[in-house]
Amino acid sequence: MLACAAMPSHLTPLHSAAAEAVAAHAGVAASELKVETPPRPEMGDFAVGCFTIAKAKKANPAQVAKEIAAAFQPTELLASATAAGPFVNFRANRAAAFKWLIGAATGGSLLPRTLGAGKTITIDYGSPNISKRLAYHHIRSTTIGHALAQSFRALGYRVVAINFLGDWGTTHGMVLAAYERWGAGAPPTIDLLDQLYKRFRAEVADPEGEGRAWLKRLENGEPEATALWQRFRDVSWAEFEEVYRILDIHYDDLNGEAYFAKQTDAILEKLKDEGLLVESEGAQVVELEEEKAPIVLLSKDGTTLYATRDVAAAIYREERYHPTRSLYVVDRGQSFHFRQLFKLLAKMGFGWASTCQHISFGQVKVGGKKAGSRLGNVVLMRDVFKIAEDEVREVIAQVNPSLPADVRDQVARQVGIGAMIFGNLASQREKDIEFDLDKAVSLDGDSGPYVQYSHARCASILRKANEPVATDVDFGKLASDAEWAVAKRLADFPEIVVRATDNCEPHVICHYLLELAGEFSRWYTAGNGDATLRVLVDDAEVRRARLALVAAVQATLREGLSLLGMAAPDQM
RNA sequence: GCACCCGUAGCUCAGCUGGAUAGAGCGUUGGCCUCCGGAGCCAAAGGUCAGAGGUUCGAAUCCUCUCGGGUGCGCCA
């Protein structure tokens, strides 16, 4: 349903050139051809398989590849073509390719900036419940959603970042009841509220019934209950805001469940008129096809439910923003809820129900068990951030003792938080993550700090060069395979970001950055043993060309990190 | 019981919109700076891609089944 047509608008001119070279001799559109990377660099730079072409012609793929390679005429960007079995492998004209790639990367035009022009994406992420601190497991929705928001924005989409606060419902009725019973008068701190809520659930005979009774009072607009609820919401938001500030997340829409609780009457009325809303075991429900459980929209006490408010919110998002895609970045435990919700929207006749998508993700486990405030087992997000930051500060003090204390503290925060973000984004969404503090704060190997460090080294070289980066230089001076390997990675960036957004999988960006950083490090390290391979060599023309390549890598690493929501310090 | 997710090296994971010899990191072993920052680089060792069928010229990748682990299944969110 989300498959985009064969629109290769995100391809680099290099990829397009390869596709066109084959298309010209194959009688197919270039846009239908997939341009790949050969498994080993010595085979070529770009590859196009001839399987489908051969099939259409009822010919042997290897023979077709041979013919296409033989007919190839060099272009500005492509130097040669060779057949390798069923593949046509192209070699780039390196000087021209360097020029385009480095120019695009340093000029900020490597990514297709207008791919999403005129399209809006709403992303519901974070969305914590109030009266509770942000626990570590909240980090997944928050970081995945933010990375998606950043990525869509980078491609020119209009993004509406939504924090659908869990600030309404029976749970919050319980918090009110508990506070009134045991805490009245005490300043309603978030910790106190959480504590009272837990006690309430443990000690009261019918906590949910009492909770619904208080919710009823809220839904009836009783001033005292509402004023108290508002205080709870305010202290909660103050806490959340602190974390969002640390993560540099800014929401566009903060309407939580409470906002939509007021809009459910008309929806329920309409459902009733259409005969969809029926009574079942005292509650008001809508039966859904192929689901054994109906969706419950009104409790037996007449209070609204999560689903009711979500229906109102979905309609609001459509009417207000007209999104091309409406994304819900919420843990997998809620898959059933979203399946029901989307089915109900479709049943109500909303064609746009198909634009709604649950972006689910696996659990964060602590000690093998699901982390979450219901089961206890809570690790607070800010505590983890603090530990990571402290750990990094120590490493910096050892490795880079000359860094001024204020810079060191700032970098420690950027790298510590970055390690957390990267660690949470680096694997596929659907996989569960085992929270291991030691591993989380580790700076070795495939990690966020490794990418940031590579970026800092680029910055360091550019600082040391002390001359402006020029891109109108003789790129023929970049003669080593190591330099070419770095540039080729740059060419992969656009497709990676498009894939990350199409599939809502930010982890592909993480892996891309590790590869780009790794390729850069290999090139860079070669200079340790051989001074002629260093960027800062005496030959001015070679030096300028290499500096341009470093600048291109730096710009791409910085941009990639920003897509993930990570800072890119210039020194660390 | 029904539904969904996961199963790739000792460990943590890429690769899964089908393509060429399945890749990283950690850990283990052995190397590399009178250095443009060693938070780095190179090399060795390590895999019946859970198992069995099927589709295909071609399957870790798609389909079916089995096994193992996890989650969900009306008035919580």
XYZ file of C-alpha atoms (C1' of nucleotides) in Angstrom:
649
model
C 0.000 0.000 0.000
C 2.952 2.238 0.605
C 4.926 1.031 -2.340
C 6.045 4.009 -4.284
C 6.048 3.859 -8.025
C 9.298 3.356 -9.853
C 10.313 6.926 -9.358
C 14.079 7.019 -9.311
C 14.159 10.663 -8.355
C 16.429 9.815 -5.454
C 19.071 8.233 -7.629
C 22.361 9.965 -8.093
C 23.422 10.848 -11.640
C 25.871 7.973 -11.374
C 23.143 5.428 -10.782
C 20.975 7.000 -13.431
C 23.801 6.863 -15.935
C 24.239 3.144 -15.345
C 20.534 2.491 -15.672
C 20.294 4.567 -18.828
C 23.270 2.850 -20.388
C 21.503 -0.477 -20.060
C 18.088 0.858 -20.939
C 19.347 2.330 -24.190
C 20.177 -1.133 -25.465
C 17.538 -3.168 -23.772
C 14.283 -1.581 -24.792
C 13.152 -0.960 -21.221
C 12.760 2.199 -19.209
C 15.745 3.151 -17.095
C 13.408 3.620 -14.138
C 12.607 -0.090 -14.168
C 16.197 -1.110 -13.697
C 17.770 -1.681 -10.335
C 21.300 -0.382 -10.009
C 23.289 -2.346 -7.465
C 26.795 -2.408 -6.110
C 28.966 -5.351 -7.150
C 30.054 -7.561 -4.263
C 33.730 -6.675 -4.682
C 35.103 -3.320 -5.778
C 37.469 -4.792 -8.359
C 34.429 -5.971 -10.315
C 33.188 -2.452 -10.925
C 31.355 0.425 -9.314
C 27.762 -0.105 -10.383
C 25.972 -3.202 -11.593
C 22.761 -3.876 -13.478
C 21.429 -7.410 -13.710
C 19.991 -8.502 -17.066
C 17.582 -11.143 -15.811
C 14.286 -9.496 -16.600
C 15.540 -8.081 -19.885
C 16.703 -11.510 -20.961
C 13.438 -13.060 -19.924
C 11.449 -10.622 -22.025
C 13.664 -11.336 -24.993
C 13.726 -15.039 -24.237
C 17.492 -14.836 -24.312
C 20.360 -15.869 -22.095
C 21.074 -13.196 -19.429
C 24.823 -13.605 -19.792
C 24.553 -13.137 -23.552
C 22.396 -10.042 -23.097
C 24.890 -8.609 -20.608
C 27.689 -9.251 -23.049
C 25.899 -7.427 -25.850
C 25.014 -4.460 -23.689
C 28.578 -4.180 -22.415
C 29.934 -4.372 -25.958
C 27.621 -1.630 -27.165
C 28.442 0.687 -24.280
C 29.746 4.141 -25.155
C 31.590 6.046 -22.421
C 29.673 8.958 -20.920
C 30.747 11.845 -18.803
C 30.301 9.816 -15.626
C 30.864 6.264 -16.785
C 34.175 5.114 -18.199
C 33.626 1.492 -19.082
C 31.313 -1.496 -18.955
C 32.104 -5.157 -18.675
C 29.894 -8.195 -18.616
C 30.262 -10.494 -15.648
C 27.894 -13.373 -16.146
C 24.360 -11.942 -16.170
C 25.527 -8.572 -14.848
C 26.783 -5.502 -16.643
C 29.335 -3.856 -14.395
C 30.186 -0.226 -14.905
C 33.244 1.660 -13.882
C 32.832 5.320 -13.117
C 34.893 8.101 -14.532
C 36.362 8.795 -11.141
C 37.362 12.421 -11.586
C 33.879 13.359 -12.782
C 32.225 11.228 -10.101
C 34.359 12.740 -7.338
C 33.422 16.174 -8.586
C 29.712 15.499 -8.520
C 29.670 13.611 -5.219
C 31.895 16.016 -3.332
C 30.087 19.030 -4.717
C 26.705 17.593 -3.781
C 27.788 16.458 -0.316
C 29.444 19.741 0.633
C 26.648 21.733 -0.963
C 23.917 19.876 0.910
C 22.280 18.556 -2.241
C 23.197 14.891 -1.992
C 19.764 14.092 -0.611
C 16.726 14.626 -2.839
C 15.449 17.663 -0.998
C 12.156 17.936 -2.823
C 11.108 14.298 -2.772
C 8.453 15.054 -0.190
C 7.425 18.464 -1.450
C 3.731 19.039 -0.888
C 3.361 15.960 1.289
C 2.645 15.917 4.991
C 3.558 13.184 7.448
C 2.081 13.143 10.923
C 4.148 11.227 13.441
C 2.804 10.333 16.849
C 5.762 9.458 19.029
C 6.885 9.655 22.605
C 3.376 10.103 23.915
C 3.991 9.182 27.552
C 1.419 8.908 30.282
C 1.403 11.714 32.783
C 1.949 11.350 36.518
C 4.877 9.058 35.901
C 8.496 9.687 35.114
C 9.941 8.892 31.723
C 11.431 5.440 32.061
C 14.146 4.076 29.878
C 11.743 2.047 27.743
C 10.135 5.277 26.552
C 13.335 5.962 24.676
C 12.453 3.709 21.764
C 9.287 5.458 20.660
C 10.925 8.794 21.278
C 14.154 8.156 19.372
C 12.566 6.206 16.509
C 9.890 8.831 16.037
C 12.342 11.684 16.195
C 14.705 10.029 13.721
C 11.822 9.489 11.320
C 10.700 13.076 11.738
C 14.205 14.336 11.009
C 14.567 12.060 7.987
C 11.246 12.989 6.430
C 12.049 16.654 6.978
C 15.402 16.266 5.265
C 13.615 14.976 2.159
C 11.306 17.950 2.025
C 8.215 16.492 3.644
C 6.216 18.643 5.978
C 6.325 16.819 9.286
C 3.893 17.266 12.132
C 5.475 15.875 15.283
C 2.705 14.876 17.641
C 2.985 14.117 21.327
C -0.295 12.401 22.100
C 0.026 12.658 25.856
C -1.661 9.949 27.882
C -3.376 12.456 30.125
C -6.892 11.078 30.321
C -8.631 7.928 31.269
C -9.360 5.598 34.125
C -5.711 5.535 35.191
C -5.748 9.255 35.809
C -9.042 8.935 37.634
C -7.218 6.530 39.914
C -4.395 8.999 40.464
C -6.936 11.649 41.446
C -8.707 9.250 43.797
C -5.417 8.186 45.360
C -4.227 11.737 45.821
C -7.474 12.753 47.399
C -7.370 9.815 49.764
C -3.772 9.964 50.914
C -1.948 12.911 49.487
C -4.283 15.870 49.619
C -2.413 18.991 50.571
C 1.011 17.650 49.700
C 2.682 19.174 46.660
C 1.804 16.831 43.798
C 5.261 15.863 42.621
C 5.519 13.308 39.904
C 7.126 10.800 42.250
C 4.407 11.236 44.838
C 1.687 10.712 42.225
C 3.345 7.591 40.909
C 3.718 6.255 44.423
C 0.113 6.964 45.328
C -1.114 5.354 42.136
C 0.779 2.145 42.886
C -0.516 2.087 46.444
C -4.041 2.668 45.175
C -3.865 -0.291 42.834
C -2.458 -2.473 45.566
C -4.738 -1.521 48.439
C -8.095 -0.534 47.040
C -10.717 -3.222 46.433
C -12.005 -1.900 43.099
C -9.406 0.571 41.860
C -10.735 0.655 38.310
C -14.308 1.302 39.423
C -13.201 4.193 41.608
C -10.952 5.415 38.835
C -13.828 5.489 36.392
C -15.940 7.336 38.933
C -13.324 10.072 39.125
C -12.910 10.052 35.382
C -16.641 10.578 35.150
C -16.262 13.653 37.308
C -13.568 14.899 34.981
C -15.646 14.176 31.920
C -18.531 16.026 33.524
C -16.256 19.034 33.873
C -16.221 19.312 37.666
C -13.983 22.321 38.397
C -12.141 20.903 41.427
C -11.265 17.611 39.791
C -10.249 19.442 36.631
C -8.025 21.885 38.489
C -6.254 19.066 40.285
C -5.824 17.104 37.059
C -4.365 20.200 35.442
C -1.733 20.439 38.179
C -0.773 16.815 37.675
C -0.460 17.402 33.980
C 1.674 20.497 34.473
C 4.222 18.849 36.770
C 4.416 15.906 34.393
C 4.990 18.078 31.382
C 7.751 19.965 33.174
C 9.507 16.641 33.692
C 9.010 15.496 30.099
C 10.176 18.805 28.722
C 13.515 18.389 30.472
C 14.121 15.135 28.626
C 12.962 16.538 25.290
C 15.339 19.432 25.808
C 18.210 17.006 26.347
C 17.237 15.133 23.190
C 16.590 18.377 21.296
C 13.083 17.319 20.367
C 10.437 19.890 19.537
C 6.832 18.890 19.075
C 4.410 20.626 16.764
C 1.208 19.312 18.311
C 0.755 18.637 22.013
C -2.913 17.793 22.069
C -3.192 14.761 24.293
C -6.022 12.421 25.023
C -7.780 14.936 27.241
C -8.179 17.288 24.303
C -9.984 14.602 22.328
C -12.106 13.286 25.155
C -14.240 16.373 24.602
C -14.809 15.554 20.950
C -16.110 12.037 21.218
C -19.833 12.770 21.565
C -20.478 13.560 17.930
C -18.522 10.519 16.812
C -20.438 8.209 19.113
C -23.695 9.799 18.008
C -22.863 9.193 14.373
C -21.877 5.593 15.042
C -25.129 5.072 16.863
C -27.173 6.562 14.032
C -25.472 4.285 11.570
C -26.257 1.313 13.764
C -22.609 0.445 14.218
C -22.485 1.163 17.922
C -24.210 -1.559 19.896
C -24.443 -2.533 23.526
C -22.504 -5.535 24.705
C -22.177 -6.576 28.332
C -23.135 -3.087 29.400
C -20.528 -1.379 27.249
C -20.913 0.360 23.883
C -18.949 -1.422 21.196
C -18.511 -1.774 17.448
C -18.124 -5.239 15.988
C -15.297 -5.616 13.520
C -14.910 -8.138 10.739
C -12.456 -10.957 11.366
C -11.897 -9.838 14.943
C -13.265 -11.868 17.768
C -13.145 -8.907 20.114
C -15.146 -5.795 19.275
C -13.689 -2.359 19.819
C -15.055 -0.896 23.035
C -15.846 2.798 22.837
C -17.743 3.477 26.027
C -17.387 1.693 29.351
C -20.396 0.437 31.267
C -20.041 3.575 33.380
C -20.292 5.735 30.302
C -16.689 6.936 30.294
C -14.586 7.165 27.157
C -11.709 4.835 26.509
C -8.336 4.985 24.830
C -9.898 3.798 21.579
C -12.626 6.436 21.695
C -10.121 9.225 22.068
C -7.883 7.718 19.425
C -10.725 7.763 16.903
C -11.285 11.445 17.621
C -7.548 12.124 17.345
C -7.274 10.291 14.024
C -10.122 12.300 12.538
C -8.587 15.513 13.847
C -5.207 14.667 12.291
C -6.803 14.003 8.943
C -8.963 17.116 8.982
C -6.292 19.422 10.261
C -3.188 18.167 8.455
C -4.331 15.956 5.545
C -1.311 13.693 5.938
C -0.019 11.489 3.150
C 0.922 9.097 5.894
C -0.194 9.100 9.501
C 2.320 7.243 11.623
C 1.935 5.910 15.147
C 5.265 5.034 16.727
C 4.027 2.875 19.562
C 5.267 -0.371 21.054
C 4.156 -3.683 19.603
C 2.034 -4.496 22.625
C -0.551 -2.182 21.133
C -0.766 -3.812 17.699
C -4.206 -5.163 18.407
C -5.467 -1.770 19.453
C -4.242 -0.150 16.243
C -5.561 -2.948 14.072
C -8.953 -2.375 15.630
C -8.676 1.378 15.366
C -7.764 1.365 11.683
C -10.463 -1.168 10.885
C -13.020 0.969 12.636
C -11.927 4.059 10.711
C -12.287 2.134 7.465
C -15.685 0.880 8.548
C -16.751 4.454 9.232
C -16.095 5.115 5.567
C -12.851 7.030 5.914
C -10.773 6.230 2.858
C -7.779 7.801 4.532
C -7.744 4.976 7.062
C -5.270 3.308 4.718
C -2.775 6.120 5.298
C -2.617 5.236 8.981
C 0.188 2.953 9.983
C 1.294 1.525 13.283
C 5.082 1.747 13.444
C 5.605 -0.905 16.052
C 8.780 -1.820 17.825
C 10.016 -4.515 20.187
C 10.357 -4.258 23.909
C 13.177 -2.987 25.991
C 14.041 -5.718 28.439
C 15.884 -5.312 31.707
C 17.420 -8.484 33.063
C 15.474 -10.528 30.529
C 12.156 -9.070 31.624
C 9.972 -6.487 30.025
C 10.754 -3.037 31.313
C 7.765 -0.987 32.251
C 6.266 0.807 35.163
C 3.449 -1.695 35.546
C 5.847 -4.473 36.389
C 8.191 -2.366 38.415
C 11.592 -2.927 36.886
C 12.011 0.706 36.003
C 15.166 2.390 34.897
C 14.739 6.120 34.564
C 15.771 7.685 31.320
C 17.492 10.642 32.905
C 19.507 8.387 35.187
C 20.800 6.443 32.219
C 21.649 9.653 30.391
C 23.564 10.837 33.432
C 25.552 7.613 33.708
C 26.415 7.689 30.024
C 27.483 11.300 30.229
C 29.702 10.658 33.264
C 31.294 7.688 31.578
C 32.125 9.695 28.477
C 33.495 12.609 30.480
C 35.991 10.277 32.098
C 37.111 8.886 28.770
C 37.587 12.357 27.344
C 39.624 13.407 30.359
C 41.978 10.513 29.658
C 42.125 10.647 25.894
C 41.945 14.365 25.311
C 43.086 16.051 28.551
C 43.768 19.365 26.870
C 40.091 19.926 26.112
C 38.788 22.831 28.249
C 36.432 21.719 30.987
C 33.368 23.492 29.628
C 33.853 22.046 26.161
C 34.519 18.641 27.669
C 31.255 18.735 29.616
C 29.241 19.691 26.590
C 30.868 17.051 24.418
C 30.404 14.436 27.152
C 26.713 15.116 27.073
C 26.504 15.022 23.286
C 28.439 11.789 23.047
C 26.799 10.118 26.031
C 23.302 10.889 24.802
C 24.387 10.039 21.279
C 25.494 6.598 22.423
C 22.045 6.030 23.917
C 20.239 7.194 20.811
C 22.387 5.222 18.434
C 22.191 2.080 20.545
C 18.420 2.254 20.448
C 18.163 2.919 16.752
C 20.814 0.571 15.414
C 18.739 -2.593 15.259
C 15.524 -3.302 13.435
C 12.465 -1.885 15.093
C 10.679 -5.162 15.623
C 13.470 -6.744 17.595
C 13.452 -6.679 21.357
C 16.349 -4.893 22.961
C 18.068 -6.127 26.067
C 19.100 -3.161 28.138
C 22.704 -3.638 29.208
C 24.114 -0.547 30.832
C 27.748 -1.456 30.221
C 27.085 -2.098 26.601
C 24.947 0.989 26.263
C 27.686 3.290 27.442
C 30.473 1.451 25.626
C 32.234 3.638 23.125
C 34.031 0.889 21.250
C 33.297 -0.595 17.889
C 30.013 -0.123 16.075
C 28.619 2.690 18.106
C 27.362 6.221 17.930
C 30.600 7.568 19.405
C 32.566 5.853 16.645
C 30.622 7.822 14.053
C 30.944 11.014 16.056
C 34.638 10.408 16.489
C 35.114 10.004 12.758
C 33.319 13.268 12.277
C 35.555 14.958 14.844
C 38.639 13.689 13.044
C 37.388 15.176 9.778
C 36.832 18.452 11.576
C 40.264 18.230 13.121
C 41.961 17.820 9.766
C 40.034 20.717 8.282
C 40.999 22.858 11.266
C 44.593 21.933 10.922
C 44.627 22.597 7.188
C 43.749 26.197 7.878
C 42.696 26.879 4.326
C 39.258 27.167 2.764
C 37.810 24.053 1.189
C 37.463 24.386 -2.562
C 35.474 22.047 -4.755
C 36.653 23.389 -8.106
C 39.857 21.430 -7.924
C 41.493 18.727 -10.024
C 39.911 15.547 -8.695
C 42.154 13.541 -10.934
C 44.588 13.985 -8.055
C 42.531 11.541 -6.010
C 44.236 8.460 -7.332
C 43.912 5.856 -4.584
C 41.264 3.168 -4.284
C 40.825 4.110 -0.635
C 39.708 7.591 -1.647
C 37.377 6.206 -4.255
C 35.897 3.757 -1.751
C 35.025 6.685 0.503
C 33.390 8.623 -2.322
C 31.364 5.632 -3.416
C 29.840 5.444 0.037
C 28.683 9.009 -0.366
C 26.729 7.907 -3.414
C 24.716 5.467 -1.284
C 23.410 8.105 1.100
C 20.276 9.226 -0.768
C 18.931 5.725 -1.292
C 19.567 4.916 2.361
C 17.558 7.868 3.625
C 14.731 7.175 1.209
C 14.619 3.582 2.409
C 14.678 4.695 6.035
C 11.602 6.852 5.439
C 9.714 4.488 3.120
C 10.055 1.602 5.558
C 10.220 3.700 8.711
C 13.472 1.955 9.624
C 16.035 4.454 10.937
C 18.511 1.653 11.620
C 19.600 1.609 7.986
C 20.997 5.096 8.550
C 22.968 3.870 11.556
C 24.575 1.120 9.528
C 25.253 3.400 6.640
C 27.068 5.854 8.899
C 29.163 3.079 10.393
C 30.224 2.048 6.921
C 31.006 5.563 5.782
C 32.962 6.237 8.970
C 34.765 2.914 8.583
C 35.715 3.641 4.998
C 36.997 7.040 6.030
C 38.997 5.572 8.909
C 40.691 3.064 6.595
C 41.694 5.798 4.224
C 42.785 8.034 7.031
C 44.800 5.366 8.831
C 46.739 4.533 5.690
C 48.445 7.871 6.238
C 49.899 6.630 9.520
C 52.358 4.412 7.727
C 52.853 6.427 4.584
C 53.122 10.196 4.807
C 52.369 10.634 1.100
C 48.869 9.282 1.720
C 47.964 11.932 4.259
C 45.437 14.596 3.550
C 47.775 17.395 4.526
C 50.560 16.815 2.038
C 52.871 19.402 0.521
C 51.517 19.119 -3.019
C 48.866 21.843 -2.971
C 46.652 20.322 -5.658
C 46.562 16.901 -4.028
C 45.959 18.473 -0.660
C 43.049 20.564 -1.926
C 41.412 17.572 -3.567
C 41.783 15.465 -0.411
C 40.522 18.271 1.792
C 37.412 18.502 -0.362
C 36.818 14.795 0.132
C 37.239 15.163 3.900
C 34.764 18.044 3.878
C 32.290 15.901 1.942
C 32.590 13.087 4.477
C 32.253 15.485 7.358
C 29.128 17.064 5.897
C 27.552 13.681 5.260
C 28.366 12.313 8.707
C 26.995 15.471 10.273
C 23.810 15.288 8.262
C 23.380 11.588 8.961
C 23.849 12.120 12.679
C 21.326 14.913 12.657
C 18.804 12.594 10.999
C 19.217 10.313 13.990
C 18.862 13.198 16.401
C 22.535 13.172 17.362
C 24.997 16.002 17.718
C 28.202 16.109 15.706
C 30.891 17.676 17.878
C 33.989 19.015 16.106
C 36.310 17.673 18.769
C 35.993 15.042 21.436
C -7.022 -22.061 21.484
C -6.504 -17.865 17.853
C -3.372 -13.799 16.083
C 1.180 -11.186 15.534
C 6.691 -10.737 16.199
C 11.530 -12.965 16.588
C 15.202 -17.268 15.565
C 22.095 -15.669 11.012
C 29.570 -16.697 14.189
C 30.680 -18.083 21.543
C 27.821 -13.056 22.558
C 25.186 -8.472 20.341
C 23.530 -7.623 15.588
C 23.679 -6.248 9.792
C 22.202 -8.559 5.264
C 15.659 -10.370 4.241
C 11.599 -4.615 -2.094
C 15.173 -12.796 -4.310
C 21.109 -12.298 -7.483
C 27.707 -12.847 -7.942
C 32.464 -16.087 -2.453
C 26.683 -14.575 4.056
C 29.225 -9.389 6.734
C 30.324 -6.031 11.218
C 31.187 -5.151 16.470
C 32.393 -7.528 21.203
C 35.382 -11.487 22.973
C 40.034 -14.694 21.523
C 45.003 -14.755 18.897
C 48.798 -11.947 16.254
C 50.374 -7.362 14.059
C 50.443 -1.491 13.003
C 52.021 5.285 15.099
C 59.640 9.430 16.089
C 51.101 9.725 14.223
C 46.883 14.707 9.618
C 43.765 12.640 17.186
C 45.171 4.624 18.556
C 37.587 6.229 20.917
C 41.628 4.019 15.208
C 43.647 0.371 11.317
C 45.282 -4.670 9.429
C 45.204 -10.017 9.871
C 43.782 -14.961 11.866
C 40.070 -18.012 13.931
C 34.839 -18.592 14.215
C 28.431 -19.993 10.479
C 24.193 -27.320 8.425
C 21.538 -18.693 8.037
C 16.370 -23.074 13.955
C 14.516 -27.630 10.952
C 11.790 -29.740 6.685
C 9.368 -29.107 2.187
C 7.966 -25.750 -1.988
C 8.344 -21.605 -5.844
C 12.616 -19.942 -9.035
C 17.750 -19.996 -13.797
C 18.985 -18.445 -8.621
C 16.498 -18.490 -1.565
C 19.443 -16.186 4.708
C 15.691 -13.316 1.750
C 9.246 -15.330 -0.967
C 5.270 -19.466 0.391
C 3.679 -23.778 3.635
C 4.471 -26.763 7.826
C 7.256 -28.081 12.348
C 10.260 -26.697 16.600
C 11.993 -22.954 20.029
C 11.436 -17.859 22.410
C 8.260 -13.569 23.135
C 3.739 -10.646 23.044
C -1.478 -9.748 22.499
C -6.611 -11.423 22.666
C -13.749 -5.643 25.398
C -14.825 -1.908 29.151
C -6.036 -0.059 31.245
C -3.159 2.847 27.945
